[in-house]
Structure formats: structure tokens, C-alpha cells
């Protein structure tokens, strides 16, 4: 989720910075891999947060969310109708739940940001479909991330795809530039006009993190905790996030540990 900062520009990272951001990104992705076997019915979300916090610290990194604008935990864990920024706590996962865990690491001063979905036990076909579409939305955004293309085409193509299934795309939270800070320029909307926004160039690093809702797109933030963003209709929401670097070929997906995406030969 990005905070708007209109004064600054999109940073073109150096090869050295890209290397550093990649290391941090891989650690964030590795944290999700490590916690995966623990994400099951009966565990509470604070237990999972503690596991991630320990894992990040054991790898000599810092969890970027802790203390960020007052956020109280080392991860965001968003269950069912929670769109994003779910605060880990006493809630015990149960059969049929869908869960997003979002990890941002700071390693040697560099930021990496990624999230993925988990299904607890037997999940409805509807929930599976939503998760599948959200995952493909991220892949669509990555494929749009080519030098010379318009940033807006990421959101344009994601929104076109998700709405073709009757789902909606959250527009109140966005992807964001990342690497030297948690949230940098640009703001990466997951709903956008065709050929809008700045042109992409090699060395730009940002997240794509589409939040796809089963019902209405609107969100409401919990009045008590000031963070948890839920769907207004109580329907399900799913999200995947990668940190990517634009290159002269296809995008380099810095948080891809599964070799799901091709690796370009050269950045510049
Ligand atoms: N990791 C989230 C993102 O993808 C941001 C979490 S900000 C926090 O941008 F303050 F809620 F932790
Ligand atoms: Co992010
Ligand atoms: Co994130």
C-alpha cells in the first residue's frame, strides 16, 4: 500500500542497488516459504507473525512493517474478507479460510516486498477461483512491465481480466516503487486507463500487488485498530505481490523463488 508522494521522482536503481534489493527480496520470499508449513487450521496469526519475525531476524534483516507509520507487527496477515494490513493476533485459522501473508524485509538497507495466498484445508471452488484470478492478475501486471510501455497498462490489463470473471479490483490501495525506501514513487494502480502514466524504463523497481474482491471493490478500514482493511460487503478478497525490476527485456521478478518467471539476460 503506497502513500502518495508527489514531489519525488521514480528512482532508476544502479546495478549495485539492484543486487542489494534482490537479496532482500529473496529473503522476503524465503520467509514465506519457511512459514508455509505452519499455515494450517488451529494456529493463530500471531504465531505465524512470530515465526516470520524470528526468521527475518535470524537472517540479519529487519521486518519493515514493525513501527512503520505506527504499524504494530512484523507482517500483515489478512484472512478472508480482509483486503490488506490485517494485524496478526489471536484469530485461529480454520478450515475453508483463505489467508494472505505479506512480508517486507530490510537487508543491508535494501527493501524487498512480497505476499502470497494460503488455503486452509478444504476451500470453496469460488475461493479457489478468486485466488487463481488474483495470481494471474499479478502475472499480467508483470508481463506489462516492459521498457517503453506505460505504467497505466498494468492496471488497465489487470482490471480488464479480473472484471471479466465478475470480480472487482481494489483501487484504494496500490503497488509502489520500492528498494531504497518502503514506499517510493511511482504509485502502481491496479485499475488504470490505457496508456496512462509514466513510461517504464530499465532499472525501475516497484511492486505489483493486485487485491481482487469477490464482490464490491470498496474497502473500509477498522475504526478500532486503524489498519485492517476489509471489503465493505464482507465478501472474500485475494492478493499476490512481487517486487520487480524493469529491464530491456522482460521484467526481472526479484521475489520469484520458484522460477515461475523468465530471467532476463541483462538489465540495461
Ligand atoms: N507490505 C505492504 C505493502 O505491500 C505494506 C504494509 S504497510 C504496514 O505495501 F504498515 F501495514 F505494514
Ligand atoms: Co507492497
Ligand atoms: Co507487501
Short mmCIF file of C-alpha atoms and ligand atoms in Angstrom, two decimals:
data_model
loop_
_atom_site.label_atom_id
_atom_site.label_comp_id
_atom_site.label_asym_id
_atom_site.label_seq_id
_atom_site.Cartn_x
_atom_site.Cartn_y
_atom_site.Cartn_z
CA UNK A 1 0.00 0.00 0.00
CA UNK A 2 1.55 3.26 -1.07
CA UNK A 3 1.42 6.69 0.47
CA UNK A 4 1.33 9.40 -2.16
CA UNK A 5 4.48 11.49 -2.51
CA UNK A 6 4.15 13.77 -5.49
CA UNK A 7 7.42 15.66 -5.02
CA UNK A 8 9.82 12.83 -5.75
CA UNK A 9 10.67 11.04 -8.98
CA UNK A 10 10.98 7.41 -9.96
CA UNK A 11 14.47 6.26 -9.00
CA UNK A 12 16.46 4.33 -11.58
CA UNK A 13 18.44 1.89 -9.49
CA UNK A 14 22.11 1.11 -10.13
CA UNK A 15 23.27 -2.49 -10.71
CA UNK A 16 24.70 -2.50 -7.19
CA UNK A 17 21.40 -1.35 -5.70
CA UNK A 18 19.50 -3.94 -7.77
CA UNK A 19 21.78 -6.66 -6.36
CA UNK A 20 21.06 -5.48 -2.82
CA UNK A 21 17.31 -5.20 -3.39
CA UNK A 22 17.36 -8.68 -4.93
CA UNK A 23 18.99 -10.18 -1.83
CA UNK A 24 16.39 -8.58 0.41
CA UNK A 25 13.58 -9.63 -1.95
CA UNK A 26 14.79 -13.23 -1.93
CA UNK A 27 14.84 -13.23 1.86
CA UNK A 28 11.25 -11.93 1.97
CA UNK A 29 10.23 -14.71 -0.44
CA UNK A 30 12.17 -17.29 1.57
CA UNK A 31 10.31 -16.19 4.72
CA UNK A 32 7.00 -17.03 3.01
CA UNK A 33 8.41 -20.43 2.01
CA UNK A 34 9.57 -21.09 5.57
CA UNK A 35 6.28 -20.16 7.22
CA UNK A 36 4.16 -22.10 4.69
CA UNK A 37 4.11 -25.47 6.53
CA UNK A 38 2.88 -23.71 9.68
CA UNK A 39 -0.08 -22.06 7.98
CA UNK A 40 -2.80 -24.53 8.95
CA UNK A 41 -6.03 -24.86 10.89
CA UNK A 42 -5.72 -24.25 14.63
CA UNK A 43 -2.77 -21.86 14.60
CA UNK A 44 -3.33 -18.23 15.40
CA UNK A 45 -1.99 -15.47 13.20
CA UNK A 46 0.29 -14.08 15.92
CA UNK A 47 2.11 -17.44 15.99
CA UNK A 48 2.76 -17.10 12.25
CA UNK A 49 3.89 -13.50 12.75
CA UNK A 50 6.33 -14.57 15.47
CA UNK A 51 7.72 -17.28 13.19
CA UNK A 52 8.29 -14.72 10.40
CA UNK A 53 9.77 -12.16 12.81
CA UNK A 54 12.27 -14.73 14.16
CA UNK A 55 13.15 -15.96 10.66
CA UNK A 56 13.85 -12.44 9.41
CA UNK A 57 15.94 -11.57 12.47
CA UNK A 58 17.89 -14.85 12.22
CA UNK A 59 18.84 -13.80 8.67
CA UNK A 60 20.20 -10.46 9.92
CA UNK A 61 17.38 -8.46 8.43
CA UNK A 62 14.67 -6.17 9.77
CA UNK A 63 10.90 -6.55 9.30
CA UNK A 64 9.97 -3.26 7.64
CA UNK A 65 6.35 -3.13 8.79
CA UNK A 66 7.12 -3.01 12.53
CA UNK A 67 6.73 0.63 13.56
CA UNK A 68 6.01 1.77 10.01
CA UNK A 69 3.58 4.69 10.49
CA UNK A 70 2.87 3.02 13.84
CA UNK A 71 2.02 -0.43 12.43
CA UNK A 72 2.46 -2.88 15.35
CA UNK A 73 3.70 -6.17 13.80
CA UNK A 74 6.42 -7.75 11.63
CA UNK A 75 3.98 -8.98 8.97
CA UNK A 76 0.50 -8.37 7.63
CA UNK A 77 -1.83 -11.38 7.77
CA UNK A 78 -5.14 -10.84 6.03
CA UNK A 79 -7.87 -13.51 6.33
CA UNK A 80 -11.00 -13.92 4.14
CA UNK A 81 -12.71 -10.51 3.80
CA UNK A 82 -9.58 -8.64 4.91
CA UNK A 83 -8.11 -6.97 1.82
CA UNK A 84 -4.76 -5.97 3.34
CA UNK A 85 -2.98 -4.79 6.50
CA UNK A 86 -4.53 -7.46 8.72
CA UNK A 87 -2.79 -7.28 12.12
CA UNK A 88 -1.65 -10.69 13.40
CA UNK A 89 -3.38 -11.62 16.65
CA UNK A 90 -5.48 -14.21 18.46
CA UNK A 91 -7.56 -15.29 15.46
CA UNK A 92 -7.20 -19.07 14.89
CA UNK A 93 -7.20 -20.23 11.29
CA UNK A 94 -9.92 -22.70 10.37
CA UNK A 95 -10.84 -25.00 7.55
CA UNK A 96 -12.01 -23.03 4.50
CA UNK A 97 -10.14 -19.80 5.33
CA UNK A 98 -8.06 -18.01 2.70
CA UNK A 99 -5.05 -16.11 4.03
CA UNK A 100 -2.55 -13.60 2.65
CA UNK A 101 0.80 -13.16 4.37
CA UNK A 102 2.74 -10.05 3.35
CA UNK A 103 6.43 -9.72 4.25
CA UNK A 104 8.73 -6.75 3.72
CA UNK A 105 12.38 -7.13 4.68
CA UNK A 106 15.20 -4.62 5.07
CA UNK A 107 18.56 -6.29 4.41
CA UNK A 108 21.70 -4.13 4.37
CA UNK A 109 19.37 -1.14 3.98
CA UNK A 110 17.50 -2.53 0.95
CA UNK A 111 13.77 -3.34 0.88
CA UNK A 112 12.02 -6.37 -0.64
CA UNK A 113 8.24 -6.81 -0.52
CA UNK A 114 6.15 -9.88 -1.38
CA UNK A 115 2.95 -11.64 -0.41
CA UNK A 116 1.14 -14.84 -1.24
CA UNK A 117 -2.09 -16.69 -0.53
CA UNK A 118 -2.63 -19.83 1.56
CA UNK A 119 -5.72 -22.04 1.65
CA UNK A 120 -6.64 -23.71 4.93
CA UNK A 121 -7.94 -27.25 4.49
CA UNK A 122 -10.80 -27.62 2.05
CA UNK A 123 -11.65 -24.27 0.43
CA UNK A 124 -14.71 -23.47 -1.72
CA UNK A 125 -14.39 -23.57 -5.52
CA UNK A 126 -15.39 -19.90 -5.51
CA UNK A 127 -12.45 -19.02 -3.24
CA UNK A 128 -10.08 -21.10 -5.37
CA UNK A 129 -11.27 -19.29 -8.49
CA UNK A 130 -10.73 -15.89 -6.83
CA UNK A 131 -7.20 -16.87 -5.79
CA UNK A 132 -6.41 -18.16 -9.27
CA UNK A 133 -7.59 -14.93 -10.87
CA UNK A 134 -5.61 -12.80 -8.38
CA UNK A 135 -2.47 -14.81 -9.15
CA UNK A 136 -2.97 -14.38 -12.88
CA UNK A 137 -3.58 -10.64 -12.37
CA UNK A 138 -0.10 -10.36 -10.88
CA UNK A 139 1.38 -12.29 -13.83
CA UNK A 140 -0.46 -9.98 -16.24
CA UNK A 141 1.00 -6.93 -14.49
CA UNK A 142 4.48 -8.43 -14.68
CA UNK A 143 4.10 -9.11 -18.42
CA UNK A 144 3.08 -5.45 -18.93
CA UNK A 145 6.24 -4.28 -17.14
CA UNK A 146 8.40 -3.80 -20.21
CA UNK A 147 10.59 -0.79 -21.03
CA UNK A 148 8.72 1.79 -23.09
CA UNK A 149 5.27 0.58 -22.02
CA UNK A 150 3.04 2.88 -19.96
CA UNK A 151 2.75 2.17 -16.24
CA UNK A 152 -1.05 2.51 -16.58
CA UNK A 153 -1.26 -0.55 -18.79
CA UNK A 154 -0.54 -2.71 -15.73
CA UNK A 155 -3.76 -1.61 -14.07
CA UNK A 156 -5.66 -1.46 -17.34
CA UNK A 157 -4.96 -5.11 -18.19
CA UNK A 158 -5.39 -6.37 -14.61
CA UNK A 159 -8.78 -4.69 -14.27
CA UNK A 160 -9.93 -5.96 -17.68
CA UNK A 161 -9.03 -9.53 -16.73
CA UNK A 162 -10.46 -9.56 -13.18
CA UNK A 163 -13.75 -7.93 -14.13
CA UNK A 164 -14.26 -10.47 -16.95
CA UNK A 165 -14.85 -13.03 -14.16
CA UNK A 166 -17.26 -10.74 -12.29
CA UNK A 167 -14.63 -9.88 -9.68
CA UNK A 168 -13.57 -6.33 -8.77
CA UNK A 169 -10.19 -4.70 -8.30
CA UNK A 170 -9.33 -2.63 -5.21
CA UNK A 171 -8.35 0.91 -6.25
CA UNK A 172 -7.88 2.42 -2.78
CA UNK A 173 -4.55 0.61 -2.22
CA UNK A 174 -1.77 0.42 -4.80
CA UNK A 175 1.58 -1.11 -5.61
CA UNK A 176 4.59 1.16 -5.19
CA UNK A 177 8.19 1.88 -6.00
CA UNK A 178 10.40 0.07 -3.51
CA UNK A 179 14.04 -0.68 -2.76
CA UNK A 180 15.77 2.22 -1.05
CA UNK A 181 12.64 3.02 0.95
CA UNK A 182 9.47 1.04 1.73
CA UNK A 183 7.17 3.15 -0.41
CA UNK A 184 8.68 5.20 -3.25
CA UNK A 185 7.35 6.64 -6.47
CA UNK A 186 5.55 5.52 -8.58
CA UNK A 187 2.16 4.56 -7.24
CA UNK A 188 1.20 1.42 -9.19
CA UNK A 189 -2.58 1.39 -9.60
CA UNK A 190 -4.26 -1.94 -10.31
CA UNK A 191 -7.05 -0.08 -12.09
CA UNK A 192 -5.89 2.47 -14.67
CA UNK A 193 -6.58 3.97 -18.09
CA UNK A 194 -4.90 2.51 -21.14
CA UNK A 195 -1.58 4.22 -22.00
CA UNK A 196 -1.73 6.44 -18.89
CA UNK A 197 1.05 7.43 -16.51
CA UNK A 198 4.82 7.47 -16.96
CA UNK A 199 6.74 5.29 -19.40
CA UNK A 200 8.67 2.39 -17.89
CA UNK A 201 12.46 2.26 -18.11
CA UNK A 202 15.15 -0.29 -17.17
CA UNK A 203 16.23 -0.02 -13.53
CA UNK A 204 12.80 0.95 -12.18
CA UNK A 205 11.81 -1.28 -9.27
CA UNK A 206 8.26 -1.47 -7.97
CA UNK A 207 5.71 -3.86 -6.55
CA UNK A 208 2.61 -5.15 -8.26
CA UNK A 209 0.12 -6.36 -5.67
CA UNK A 210 -3.41 -6.62 -7.05
CA UNK A 211 -6.15 -7.08 -4.44
CA UNK A 212 -9.10 -8.81 -6.10
CA UNK A 213 -12.53 -8.84 -4.44
CA UNK A 214 -15.32 -11.35 -4.95
CA UNK A 215 -17.89 -8.55 -4.53
CA UNK A 216 -17.58 -4.78 -4.42
CA UNK A 217 -14.21 -3.04 -4.83
CA UNK A 218 -14.61 -0.65 -1.88
CA UNK A 219 -12.76 -1.11 1.38
CA UNK A 220 -13.28 0.10 4.93
CA UNK A 221 -10.52 0.42 7.49
CA UNK A 222 -11.21 -0.90 11.00
CA UNK A 223 -12.05 2.08 13.21
CA UNK A 224 -10.56 0.48 16.31
CA UNK A 225 -7.14 -0.62 15.05
CA UNK A 226 -6.80 1.94 12.24
CA UNK A 227 -5.23 -0.65 9.86
CA UNK A 228 -7.29 -3.72 8.96
CA UNK A 229 -8.89 -3.01 5.56
CA UNK A 230 -11.96 -5.14 4.87
CA UNK A 231 -14.35 -5.45 1.94
CA UNK A 232 -17.49 -3.36 2.54
CA UNK A 233 -19.77 -6.30 1.70
CA UNK A 234 -17.93 -8.93 3.77
CA UNK A 235 -17.05 -10.95 0.66
CA UNK A 236 -13.65 -12.55 0.07
CA UNK A 237 -10.50 -10.76 -1.15
CA UNK A 238 -7.27 -12.26 -2.51
CA UNK A 239 -3.85 -10.73 -3.19
CA UNK A 240 -0.41 -11.70 -4.52
CA UNK A 241 2.61 -9.38 -4.57
CA UNK A 242 6.02 -9.42 -6.23
CA UNK A 243 8.85 -6.88 -6.32
CA UNK A 244 10.00 -6.48 -9.92
CA UNK A 245 12.73 -4.68 -11.85
CA UNK A 246 12.11 -3.35 -15.37
CA UNK A 247 14.86 -4.39 -17.81
CA UNK A 248 15.50 -4.00 -21.53
CA UNK A 249 13.93 -7.46 -21.91
CA UNK A 250 11.13 -8.96 -19.76
CA UNK A 251 10.83 -7.88 -16.12
CA UNK A 252 13.14 -9.42 -13.53
CA UNK A 253 10.95 -10.72 -10.69
CA UNK A 254 13.14 -10.19 -7.64
CA UNK A 255 10.85 -12.08 -5.23
CA UNK A 256 10.35 -15.11 -7.51
CA UNK A 257 11.86 -18.12 -5.73
CA UNK A 258 10.00 -20.72 -7.80
CA UNK A 259 11.38 -19.72 -11.21
CA UNK A 260 7.83 -19.02 -12.32
CA UNK A 261 9.09 -16.10 -14.40
CA UNK A 262 11.84 -15.96 -17.00
CA UNK A 263 15.14 -14.39 -16.00
CA UNK A 264 16.32 -11.67 -18.42
CA UNK A 265 19.94 -11.73 -19.54
CA UNK A 266 20.67 -8.06 -18.98
CA UNK A 267 19.08 -5.18 -17.10
CA UNK A 268 20.39 -2.17 -19.07
N1 LIG B 1 3.69 -4.71 2.74
C1 LIG B 1 2.58 -3.83 2.47
C2 LIG B 1 2.70 -3.45 1.01
O1 LIG B 1 2.70 -4.34 0.20
C3 LIG B 1 2.58 -2.61 3.29
C4 LIG B 1 2.34 -2.83 4.71
S1 LIG B 1 2.42 -1.32 5.47
C5 LIG B 1 2.02 -1.66 7.04
O2 LIG B 1 2.88 -2.35 0.61
F1 LIG B 1 2.26 -0.57 7.68
F2 LIG B 1 0.77 -2.06 7.07
F3 LIG B 1 2.76 -2.62 7.46
CO1 LIG B 2 3.94 -3.57 -1.30
CO1 LIG B 3 3.68 -6.08 0.79
#
